Coordinates of C-alpha atoms in Angstrom, one line a residue:
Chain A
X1450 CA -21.3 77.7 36.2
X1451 CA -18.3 79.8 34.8
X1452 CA -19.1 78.5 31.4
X1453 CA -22.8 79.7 31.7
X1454 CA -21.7 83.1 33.1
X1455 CA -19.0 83.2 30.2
X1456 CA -21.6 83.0 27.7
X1457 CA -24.3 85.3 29.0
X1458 CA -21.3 88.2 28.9
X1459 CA -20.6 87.2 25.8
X1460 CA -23.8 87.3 24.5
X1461 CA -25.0 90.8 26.1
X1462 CA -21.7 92.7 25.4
X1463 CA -21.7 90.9 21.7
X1464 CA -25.2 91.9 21.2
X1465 CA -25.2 95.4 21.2
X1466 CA -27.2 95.1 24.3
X1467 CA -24.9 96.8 26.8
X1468 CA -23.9 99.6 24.9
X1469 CA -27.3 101.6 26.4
X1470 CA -26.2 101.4 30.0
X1471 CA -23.0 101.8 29.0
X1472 CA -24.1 105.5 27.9
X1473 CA -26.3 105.7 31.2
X1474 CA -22.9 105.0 33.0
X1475 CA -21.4 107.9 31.1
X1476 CA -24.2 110.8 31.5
X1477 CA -24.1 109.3 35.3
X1478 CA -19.9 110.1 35.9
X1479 CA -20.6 113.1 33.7
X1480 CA -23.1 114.6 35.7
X1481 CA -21.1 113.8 39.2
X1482 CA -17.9 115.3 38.2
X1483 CA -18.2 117.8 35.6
X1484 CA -18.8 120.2 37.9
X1485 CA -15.5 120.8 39.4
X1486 CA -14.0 118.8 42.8
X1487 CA -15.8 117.6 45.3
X1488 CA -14.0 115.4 48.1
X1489 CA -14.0 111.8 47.9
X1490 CA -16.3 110.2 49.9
X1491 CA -18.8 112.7 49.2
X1492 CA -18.2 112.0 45.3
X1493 CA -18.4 108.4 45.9
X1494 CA -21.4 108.8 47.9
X1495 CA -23.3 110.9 45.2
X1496 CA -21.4 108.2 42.6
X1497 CA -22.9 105.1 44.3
X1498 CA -26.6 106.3 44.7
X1499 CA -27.1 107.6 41.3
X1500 CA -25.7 104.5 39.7
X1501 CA -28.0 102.1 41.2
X1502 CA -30.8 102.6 38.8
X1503 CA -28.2 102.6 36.5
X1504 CA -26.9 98.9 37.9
X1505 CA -30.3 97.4 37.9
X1506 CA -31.3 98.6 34.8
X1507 CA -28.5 96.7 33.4
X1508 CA -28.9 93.6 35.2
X1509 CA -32.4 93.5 34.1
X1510 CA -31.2 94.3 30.4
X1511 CA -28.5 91.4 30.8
X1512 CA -31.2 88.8 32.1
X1513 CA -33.5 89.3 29.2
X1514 CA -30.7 89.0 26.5
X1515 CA -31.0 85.5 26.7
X1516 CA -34.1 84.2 25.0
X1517 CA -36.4 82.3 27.1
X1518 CA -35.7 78.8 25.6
X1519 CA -32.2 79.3 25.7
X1520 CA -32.5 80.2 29.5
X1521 CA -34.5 77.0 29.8
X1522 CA -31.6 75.0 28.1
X1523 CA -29.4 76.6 30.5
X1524 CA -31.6 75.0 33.4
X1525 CA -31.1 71.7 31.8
X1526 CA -27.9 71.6 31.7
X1527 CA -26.5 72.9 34.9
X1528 CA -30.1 73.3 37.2
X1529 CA -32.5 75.3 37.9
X1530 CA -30.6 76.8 41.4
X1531 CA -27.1 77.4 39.3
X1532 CA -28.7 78.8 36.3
X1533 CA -30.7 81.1 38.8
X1534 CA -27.4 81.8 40.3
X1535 CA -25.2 82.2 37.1
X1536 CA -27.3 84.7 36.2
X1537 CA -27.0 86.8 39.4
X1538 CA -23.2 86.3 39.7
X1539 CA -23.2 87.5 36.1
X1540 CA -25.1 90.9 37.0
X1541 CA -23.1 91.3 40.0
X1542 CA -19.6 90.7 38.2
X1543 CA -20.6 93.5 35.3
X1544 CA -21.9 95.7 38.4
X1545 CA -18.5 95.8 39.3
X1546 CA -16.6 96.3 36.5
X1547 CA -19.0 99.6 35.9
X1548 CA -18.1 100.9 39.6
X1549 CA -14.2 100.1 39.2
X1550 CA -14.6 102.3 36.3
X1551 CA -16.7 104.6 38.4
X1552 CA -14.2 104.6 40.8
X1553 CA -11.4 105.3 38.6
X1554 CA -13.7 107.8 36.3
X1555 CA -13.5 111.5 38.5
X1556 CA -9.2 111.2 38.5
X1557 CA -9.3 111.8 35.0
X1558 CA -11.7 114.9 35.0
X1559 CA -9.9 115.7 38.5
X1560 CA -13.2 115.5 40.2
X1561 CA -11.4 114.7 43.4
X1562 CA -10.5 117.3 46.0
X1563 CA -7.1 115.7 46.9
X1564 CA -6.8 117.8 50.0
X1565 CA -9.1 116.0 52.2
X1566 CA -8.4 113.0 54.2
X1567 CA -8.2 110.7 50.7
X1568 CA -7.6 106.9 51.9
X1569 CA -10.7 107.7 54.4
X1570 CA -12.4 108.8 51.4
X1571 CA -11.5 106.3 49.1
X1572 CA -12.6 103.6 51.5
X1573 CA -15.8 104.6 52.1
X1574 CA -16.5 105.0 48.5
X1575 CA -15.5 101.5 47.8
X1576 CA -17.6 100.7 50.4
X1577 CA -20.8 102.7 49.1
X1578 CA -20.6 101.1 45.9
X1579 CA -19.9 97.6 47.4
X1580 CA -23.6 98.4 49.6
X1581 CA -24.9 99.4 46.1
X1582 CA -24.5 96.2 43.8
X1583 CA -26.0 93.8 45.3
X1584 CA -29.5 95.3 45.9
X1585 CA -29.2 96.8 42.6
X1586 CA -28.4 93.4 41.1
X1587 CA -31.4 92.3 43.1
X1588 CA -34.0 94.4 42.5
X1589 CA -33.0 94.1 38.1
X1590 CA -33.1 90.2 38.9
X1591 CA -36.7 91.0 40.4
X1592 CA -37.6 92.7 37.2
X1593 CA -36.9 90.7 34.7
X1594 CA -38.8 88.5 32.4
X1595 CA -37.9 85.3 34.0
X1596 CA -39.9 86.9 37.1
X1597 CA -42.7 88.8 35.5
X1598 CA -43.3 87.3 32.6
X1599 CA -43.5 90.3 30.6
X1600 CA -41.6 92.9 29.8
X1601 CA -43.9 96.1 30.5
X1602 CA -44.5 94.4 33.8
X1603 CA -40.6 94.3 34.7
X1604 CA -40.6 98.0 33.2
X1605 CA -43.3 98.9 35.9
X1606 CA -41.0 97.1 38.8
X1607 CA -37.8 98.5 38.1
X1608 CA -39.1 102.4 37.3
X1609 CA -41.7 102.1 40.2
X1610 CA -38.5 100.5 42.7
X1611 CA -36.2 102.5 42.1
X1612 CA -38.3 106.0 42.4
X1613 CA -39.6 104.5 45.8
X1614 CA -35.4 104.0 46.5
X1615 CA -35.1 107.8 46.2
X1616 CA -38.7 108.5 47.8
X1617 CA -39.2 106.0 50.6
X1618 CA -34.8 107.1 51.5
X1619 CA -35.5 110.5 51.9
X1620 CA -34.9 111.9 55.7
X1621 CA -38.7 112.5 55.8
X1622 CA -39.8 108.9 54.8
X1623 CA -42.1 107.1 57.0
X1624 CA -40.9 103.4 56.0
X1625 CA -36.9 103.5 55.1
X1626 CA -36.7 100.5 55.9
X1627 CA -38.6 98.6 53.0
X1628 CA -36.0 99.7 50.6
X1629 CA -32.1 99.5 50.5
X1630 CA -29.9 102.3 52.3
X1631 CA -28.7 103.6 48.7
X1632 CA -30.0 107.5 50.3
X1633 CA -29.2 106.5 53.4
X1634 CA -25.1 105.7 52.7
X1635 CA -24.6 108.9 50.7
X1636 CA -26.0 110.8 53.1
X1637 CA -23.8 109.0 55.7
X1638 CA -20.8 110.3 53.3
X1639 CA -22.3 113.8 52.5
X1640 CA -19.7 115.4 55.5
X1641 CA -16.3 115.4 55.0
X1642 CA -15.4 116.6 58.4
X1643 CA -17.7 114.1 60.1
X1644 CA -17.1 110.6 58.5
X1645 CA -19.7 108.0 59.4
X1646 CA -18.8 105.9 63.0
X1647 CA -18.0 102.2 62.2
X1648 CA -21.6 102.0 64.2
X1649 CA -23.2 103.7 61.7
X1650 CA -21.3 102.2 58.7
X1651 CA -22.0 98.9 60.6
X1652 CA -26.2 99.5 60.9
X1653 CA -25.9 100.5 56.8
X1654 CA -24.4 97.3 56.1
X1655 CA -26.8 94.9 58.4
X1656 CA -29.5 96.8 56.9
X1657 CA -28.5 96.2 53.3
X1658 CA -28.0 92.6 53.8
X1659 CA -31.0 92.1 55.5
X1660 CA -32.5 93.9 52.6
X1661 CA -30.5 91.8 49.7
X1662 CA -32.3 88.3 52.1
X1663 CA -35.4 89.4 51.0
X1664 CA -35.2 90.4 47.8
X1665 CA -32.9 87.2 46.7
X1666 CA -34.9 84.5 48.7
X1667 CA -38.4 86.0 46.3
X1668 CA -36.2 86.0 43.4
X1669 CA -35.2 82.2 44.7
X1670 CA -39.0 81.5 45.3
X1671 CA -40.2 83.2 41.8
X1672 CA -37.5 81.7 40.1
X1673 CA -38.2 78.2 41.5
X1674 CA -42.3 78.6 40.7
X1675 CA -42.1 80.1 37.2
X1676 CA -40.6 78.1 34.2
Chain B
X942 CA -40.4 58.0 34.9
X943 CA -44.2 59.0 35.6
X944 CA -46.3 61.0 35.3
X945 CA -48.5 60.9 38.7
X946 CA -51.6 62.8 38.1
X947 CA -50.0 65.8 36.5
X948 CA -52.4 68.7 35.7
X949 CA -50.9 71.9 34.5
X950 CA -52.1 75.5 33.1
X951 CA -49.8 78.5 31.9
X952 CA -51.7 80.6 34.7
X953 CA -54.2 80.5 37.4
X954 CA -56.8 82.0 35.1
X955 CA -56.9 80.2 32.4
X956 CA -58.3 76.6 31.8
X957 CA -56.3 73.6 32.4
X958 CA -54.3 72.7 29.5
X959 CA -53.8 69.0 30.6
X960 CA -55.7 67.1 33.1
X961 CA -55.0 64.0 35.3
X962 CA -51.9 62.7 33.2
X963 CA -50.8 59.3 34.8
X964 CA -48.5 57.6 32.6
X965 CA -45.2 55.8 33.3
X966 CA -42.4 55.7 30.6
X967 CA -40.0 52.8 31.0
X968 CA -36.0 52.7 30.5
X969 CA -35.4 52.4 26.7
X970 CA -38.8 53.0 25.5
X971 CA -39.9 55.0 22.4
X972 CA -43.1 57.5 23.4
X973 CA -44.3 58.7 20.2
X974 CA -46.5 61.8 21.6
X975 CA -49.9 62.2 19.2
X976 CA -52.6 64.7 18.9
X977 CA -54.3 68.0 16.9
X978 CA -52.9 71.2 17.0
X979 CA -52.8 73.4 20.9
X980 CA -53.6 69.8 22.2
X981 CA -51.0 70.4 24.9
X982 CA -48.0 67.8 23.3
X983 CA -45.3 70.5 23.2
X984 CA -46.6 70.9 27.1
X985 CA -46.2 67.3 27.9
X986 CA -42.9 67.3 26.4
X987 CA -41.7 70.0 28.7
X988 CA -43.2 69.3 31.8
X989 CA -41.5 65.4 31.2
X990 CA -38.0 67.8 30.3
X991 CA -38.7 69.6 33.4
X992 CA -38.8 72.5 31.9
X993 CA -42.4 73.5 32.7
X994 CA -43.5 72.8 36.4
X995 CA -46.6 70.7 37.0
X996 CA -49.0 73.1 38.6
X997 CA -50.6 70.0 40.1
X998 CA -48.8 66.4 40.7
X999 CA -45.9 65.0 40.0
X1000 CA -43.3 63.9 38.2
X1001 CA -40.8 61.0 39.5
X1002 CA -38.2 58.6 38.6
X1003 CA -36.2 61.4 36.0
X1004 CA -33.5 60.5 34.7
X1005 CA -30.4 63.1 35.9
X1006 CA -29.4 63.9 32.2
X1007 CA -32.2 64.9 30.3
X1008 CA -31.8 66.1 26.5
X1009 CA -34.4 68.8 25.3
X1010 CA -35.1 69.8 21.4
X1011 CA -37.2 72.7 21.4
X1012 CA -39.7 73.1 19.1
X1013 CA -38.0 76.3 17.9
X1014 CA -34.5 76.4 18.3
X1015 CA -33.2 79.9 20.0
X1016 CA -31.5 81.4 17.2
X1017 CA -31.6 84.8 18.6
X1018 CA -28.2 85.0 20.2
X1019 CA -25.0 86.2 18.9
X1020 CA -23.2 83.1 18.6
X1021 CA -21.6 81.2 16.0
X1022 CA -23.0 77.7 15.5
X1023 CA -19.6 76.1 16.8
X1024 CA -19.0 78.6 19.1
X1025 CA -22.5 77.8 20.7
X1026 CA -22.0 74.2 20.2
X1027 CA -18.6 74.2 22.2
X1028 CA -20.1 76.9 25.3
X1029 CA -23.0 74.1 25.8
X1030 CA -20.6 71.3 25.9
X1031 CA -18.6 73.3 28.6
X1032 CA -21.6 73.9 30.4
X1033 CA -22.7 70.6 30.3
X1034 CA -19.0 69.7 31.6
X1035 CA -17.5 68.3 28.5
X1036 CA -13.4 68.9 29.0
X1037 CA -12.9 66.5 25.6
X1038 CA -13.0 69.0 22.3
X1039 CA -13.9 65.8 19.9
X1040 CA -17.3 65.7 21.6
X1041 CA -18.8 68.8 19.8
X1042 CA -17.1 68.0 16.8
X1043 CA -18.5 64.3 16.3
X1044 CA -22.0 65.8 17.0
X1045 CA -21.2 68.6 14.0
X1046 CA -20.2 65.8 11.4
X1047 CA -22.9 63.6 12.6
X1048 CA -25.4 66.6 12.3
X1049 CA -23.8 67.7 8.9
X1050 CA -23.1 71.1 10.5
X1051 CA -19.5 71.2 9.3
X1052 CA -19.6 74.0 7.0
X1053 CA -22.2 76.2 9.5
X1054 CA -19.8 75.6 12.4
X1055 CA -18.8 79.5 11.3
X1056 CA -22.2 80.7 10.9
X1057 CA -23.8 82.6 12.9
X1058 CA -27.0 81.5 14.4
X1059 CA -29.3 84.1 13.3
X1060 CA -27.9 83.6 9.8
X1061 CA -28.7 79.6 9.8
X1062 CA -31.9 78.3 7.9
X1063 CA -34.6 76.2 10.1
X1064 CA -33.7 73.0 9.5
X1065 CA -29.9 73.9 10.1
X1066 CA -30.8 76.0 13.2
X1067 CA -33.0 72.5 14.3
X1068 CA -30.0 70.6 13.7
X1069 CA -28.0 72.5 16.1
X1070 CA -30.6 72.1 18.5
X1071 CA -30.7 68.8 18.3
X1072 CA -27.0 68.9 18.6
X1073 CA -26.6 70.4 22.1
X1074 CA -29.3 67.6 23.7
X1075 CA -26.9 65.2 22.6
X1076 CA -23.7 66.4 23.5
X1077 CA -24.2 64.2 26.7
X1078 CA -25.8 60.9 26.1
X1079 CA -29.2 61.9 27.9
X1080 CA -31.3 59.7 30.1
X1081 CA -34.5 61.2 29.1
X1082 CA -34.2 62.8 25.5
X1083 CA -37.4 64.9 24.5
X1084 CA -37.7 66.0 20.9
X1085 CA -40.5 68.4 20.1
X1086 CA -41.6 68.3 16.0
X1087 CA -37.8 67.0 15.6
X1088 CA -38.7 66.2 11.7
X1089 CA -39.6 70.0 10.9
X1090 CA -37.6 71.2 8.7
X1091 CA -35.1 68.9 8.3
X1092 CA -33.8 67.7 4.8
X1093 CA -34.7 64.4 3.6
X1094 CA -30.7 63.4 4.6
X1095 CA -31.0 65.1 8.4
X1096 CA -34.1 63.2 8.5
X1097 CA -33.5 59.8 8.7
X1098 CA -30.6 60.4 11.2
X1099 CA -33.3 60.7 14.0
X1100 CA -34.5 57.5 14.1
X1101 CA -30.5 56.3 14.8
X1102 CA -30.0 58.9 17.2
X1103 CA -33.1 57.5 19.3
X1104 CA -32.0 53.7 18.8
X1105 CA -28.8 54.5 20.4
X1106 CA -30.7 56.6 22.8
X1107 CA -32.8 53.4 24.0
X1108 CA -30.3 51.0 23.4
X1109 CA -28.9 52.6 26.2
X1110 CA -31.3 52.2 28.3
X1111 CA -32.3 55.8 28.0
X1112 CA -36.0 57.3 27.7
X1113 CA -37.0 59.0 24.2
X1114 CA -39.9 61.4 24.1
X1115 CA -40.8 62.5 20.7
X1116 CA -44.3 64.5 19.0
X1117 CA -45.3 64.7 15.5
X1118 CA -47.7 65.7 13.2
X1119 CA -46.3 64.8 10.1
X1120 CA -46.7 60.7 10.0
X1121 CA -43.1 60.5 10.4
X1122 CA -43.6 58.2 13.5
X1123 CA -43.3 55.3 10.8
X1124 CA -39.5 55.4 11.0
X1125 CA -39.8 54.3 14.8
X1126 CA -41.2 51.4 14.8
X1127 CA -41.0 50.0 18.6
X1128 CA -42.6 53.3 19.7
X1129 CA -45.6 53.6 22.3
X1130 CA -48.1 55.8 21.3
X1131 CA -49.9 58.3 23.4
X1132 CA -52.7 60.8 22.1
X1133 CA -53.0 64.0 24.2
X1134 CA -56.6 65.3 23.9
X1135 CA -58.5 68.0 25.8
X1136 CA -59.5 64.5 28.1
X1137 CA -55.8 63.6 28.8
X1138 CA -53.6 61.4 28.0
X1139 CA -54.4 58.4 26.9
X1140 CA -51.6 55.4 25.7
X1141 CA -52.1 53.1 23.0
X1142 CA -49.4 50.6 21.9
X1143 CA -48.5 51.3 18.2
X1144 CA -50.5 48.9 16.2
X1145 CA -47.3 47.2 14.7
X1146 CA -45.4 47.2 18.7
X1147 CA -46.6 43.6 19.1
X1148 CA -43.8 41.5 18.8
X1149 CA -44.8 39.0 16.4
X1150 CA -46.5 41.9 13.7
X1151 CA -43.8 42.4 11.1
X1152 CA -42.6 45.6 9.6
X1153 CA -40.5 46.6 6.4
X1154 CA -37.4 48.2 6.4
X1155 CA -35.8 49.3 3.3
X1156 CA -32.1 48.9 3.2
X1157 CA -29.7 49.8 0.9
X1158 CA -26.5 48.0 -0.1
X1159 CA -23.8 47.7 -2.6
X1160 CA -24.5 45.3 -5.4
X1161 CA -21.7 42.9 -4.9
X1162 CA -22.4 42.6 -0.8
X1163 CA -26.0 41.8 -2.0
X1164 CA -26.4 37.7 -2.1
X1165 CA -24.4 37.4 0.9
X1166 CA -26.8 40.1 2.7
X1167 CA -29.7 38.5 1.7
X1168 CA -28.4 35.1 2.7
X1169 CA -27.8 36.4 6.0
X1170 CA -31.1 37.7 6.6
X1171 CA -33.1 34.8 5.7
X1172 CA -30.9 32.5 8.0
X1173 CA -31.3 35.0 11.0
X1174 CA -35.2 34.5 10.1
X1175 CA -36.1 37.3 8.1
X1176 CA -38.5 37.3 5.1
X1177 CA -36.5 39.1 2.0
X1178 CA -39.6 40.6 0.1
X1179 CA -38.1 42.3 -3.2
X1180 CA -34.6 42.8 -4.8
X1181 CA -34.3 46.0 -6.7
X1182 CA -31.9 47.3 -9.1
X1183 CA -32.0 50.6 -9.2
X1184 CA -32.6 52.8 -6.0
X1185 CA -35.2 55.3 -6.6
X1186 CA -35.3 59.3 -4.8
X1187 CA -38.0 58.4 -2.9
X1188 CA -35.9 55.2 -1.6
X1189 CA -32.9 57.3 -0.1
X1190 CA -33.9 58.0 3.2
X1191 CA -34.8 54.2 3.6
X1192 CA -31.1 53.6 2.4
X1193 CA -29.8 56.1 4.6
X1194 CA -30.8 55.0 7.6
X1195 CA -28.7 52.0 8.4
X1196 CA -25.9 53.3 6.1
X1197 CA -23.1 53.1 8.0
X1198 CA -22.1 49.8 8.5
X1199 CA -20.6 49.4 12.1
X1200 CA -24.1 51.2 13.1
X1201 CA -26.1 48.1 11.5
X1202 CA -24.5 45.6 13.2
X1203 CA -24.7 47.2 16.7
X1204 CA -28.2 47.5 16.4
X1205 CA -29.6 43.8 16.5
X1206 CA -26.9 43.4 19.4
X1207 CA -28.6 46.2 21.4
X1208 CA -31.6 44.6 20.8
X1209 CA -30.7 41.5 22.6
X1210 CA -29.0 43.4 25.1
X1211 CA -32.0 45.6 26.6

């Protein structure tokens, strides 16, 4: 399975493919921290949300590099659950890389207010981007071509899920809970002087995971029904 | 394997593409895969890959190793041919580095190893494909249209590759429309039709019809070749001096020496 995820980096970063998110990435940071210093779980929070169209975007992108008959040569080789898998891990290992470097990103435009509490800070901001990958990863898997079967299709599910993410995570929203706590975590790091209670951090983190169930096991199920 | 009343469509609105397929395909047989255009043979061949799901039935007894040659090769990827090659045979679990490169001199793929795949002509680009269903002997090896584009060379190294395929007790699914099916002369036919899928064995599978095969040899191995095929039975029809263009791929095919004497001993041995 290392192989396979070897060669589907390979092929998307060799491709040309990932340089578009790789600009999205870019704007993103730019737009966080060009504004001057902010402190850092509040930048992290802000960092975290607005990448996750950014992160399932990309995963989608990634899954569609591969041509379809190549994917189905993958399946051959390895079977259908670890090529199913490679592919996630895959999304999930890039979706890191992007938030190290987002991570790393507002120290060199000093968008960090150093003078709040900074390890606090820095920990939850890990932590928001850590609550941010996987649904990300899961709602691209959701949208790609292996799932719908065509590609203005997969456009539809990724614009239309990640506006409800913003939409349905508002304060206001009469269903959170059908969509991941992207709105929900930065909100939970908007106040420096009130970090969120490991009760709170806690409920984020069930929720997510219950959220990242779902959406996996119908990628699992889609996956498993469509060749 | 079989097939055990296999029906399958590409969605729930449209019309069936195959109906009610029951077929069984024993260890080391030859299915030769028949019928017109959109008659649903490149769907056969990928539902017995696994590749397609049955939406109805089906299918038991595969073998764990299954080859597939798609009709198209994949050539949209931004990978040398070697480079390809050798991420397919990790995949697949190869550690040993010879593996890939017997395939590439087998295949004639030497000079594309450095190639990139986009850049590779059809036959070349099949080639390859045929190359990474090999890279493990397979169990089940499905070959859709393997002839097209091939050169006349490339060609005649099929019928070898499925031999050994059979000889080791493996499976070999293969369609064509081009009346190549002549070079594989054991093979089952089956004829995929709007009605199913019906089996017919080749005209020439019964044991006591004879075939020709066209071989090949240096002059001065020539009386004691011939010697040796009438005393293991054979009928020698015609001696001929020169070996016309037309004749090559005849030659070809058992040209390698240590192949042609393994093959009568698999024979036995299956």
């Amino acid at each position: 399975m290392t192989a396979l995820v070897a060669m589907r980096v390979a092929g998307f970063v060799r491709g040309g493919r990932a340089l578009a998110p790789l600009i999205a990435v870019l704007v993103v940071l730019g737009v966080i921290y060009g504004g001057g210093a902010s402190p850092a779980a509040v930048a992290y929070g802000y960092s975290a949300a607005a990448l996750f169209p950014v992160l399932a975007w990309l995963t989608k992108l990634l899954l569609d590099t591969e041509p379809d008959v190549q994917r189905r040569l993958a399946r051959l080789a390895v079977g259908p659950a670890r090529e199913a898998t490679a592919g996630v891990l895959t999304a999930i290992l890039l979706s890191l890389v992007v938030c190290a470097a987002a991570m790393v990103a507002p120290w060199l435009f000093h968008g960090i207010d150093t003078e709040q509490s900074l390890a606090t800070g820095i920990a939850l901001g890990v932590l928001a981007h850590l609550l941010a990958v996987p649904p990300a990863v899961a709602l691209g898997a959701l949208a790609s071509r292996a799932v719908t079967g065509s590609v203005r299709l997969g456009v539809t599910v990724l614009v239309v899920s990640a506006v409800l993410v913003v939409v349905l995570g508002l304060t206001t929203s009469w269903a959170p809970w059908l969509v991941p706590p992207v709105m929900a975590t930065a909100r939970a790091l908007n106040d420096p002087r009130f970090p969120p209670s490991a009760a709170t951090l806690a409920v984020l983190t069930g929720w997510a995971a219950a959220w990242c169930a779902a959406a996996y096991a119908a990628y699992g199920w889609f996956r498993r029904s469509r060749a | 394997m079989r097939f055990q009343d296999v029906w399958f469509r590409y969605s729930r609105r449209s019309d069936w593409t195959l109906r009610e397929v029951d077929a069984t395909v024993d260890p080391g047989a030859t299915v030769v895969v028949l019928g017109r255009n959109g008659a649903g043979k490149s769907t056969l061949l990928q539902l017995a890959a696994g590749v397609l799901r049955p939406s109805r039935g089906l299918l038991g007894d595969r073998p764990a190793v299954i080859g597939w040659v798609p009709e198209r090769f994949p050539a949209d990827q931004p990978f040398t041919a070697g480079d390809y090659l050798r991420r397919m045979a990790t995949i697949r679990g190869i550690t040993d580095p010879h593996a890939v490169d017997r395939w590439i001199e087998r295949l004639l793929l030497t000079e594309h190893t450095e190639t990139r795949l986009a850049d590779l002509s059809k036959g070349t680009a099949q080639k390859v494909g045929l190359a990474q269903a090999l890279l493990v002997r397979p169990g089940l090896l499905v070959l859709d249209e393997p002839w097209e584009g091939l050169d006349a060379v490339a060609r005649t190294l099929i019928p070898d590759i499925v031999t050994e395929v059979t000889a080791a007790g493996g499976m070999v699914l293969v369609s064509d429309h081009r009346g190549e099916i002549t070079a594989l002369p054991d093979a089952i036919h089956w004829t995929v039709s709007e009605h199913g899928v019906h089996a017919a064995e080749s005209p020439n599978a019964s044991a006591e019809a004879e075939v020709i095969v066209e071989v090949a040899m240096r002059r001065s191995e020539a009386t004691q070749a011939v010697a040796q095929l009438r005393a293991a039975g054979h009928r020698v029809l015609r001696i001929q001096d020169q070996v016309p263009d037309a004749d090559v791929r005849g030659g070809a095919f058992l040209a390698e020496p240590d192949r042609a004497q393994e093959a009568p001993v698999d024979r036995e041995s299956r």
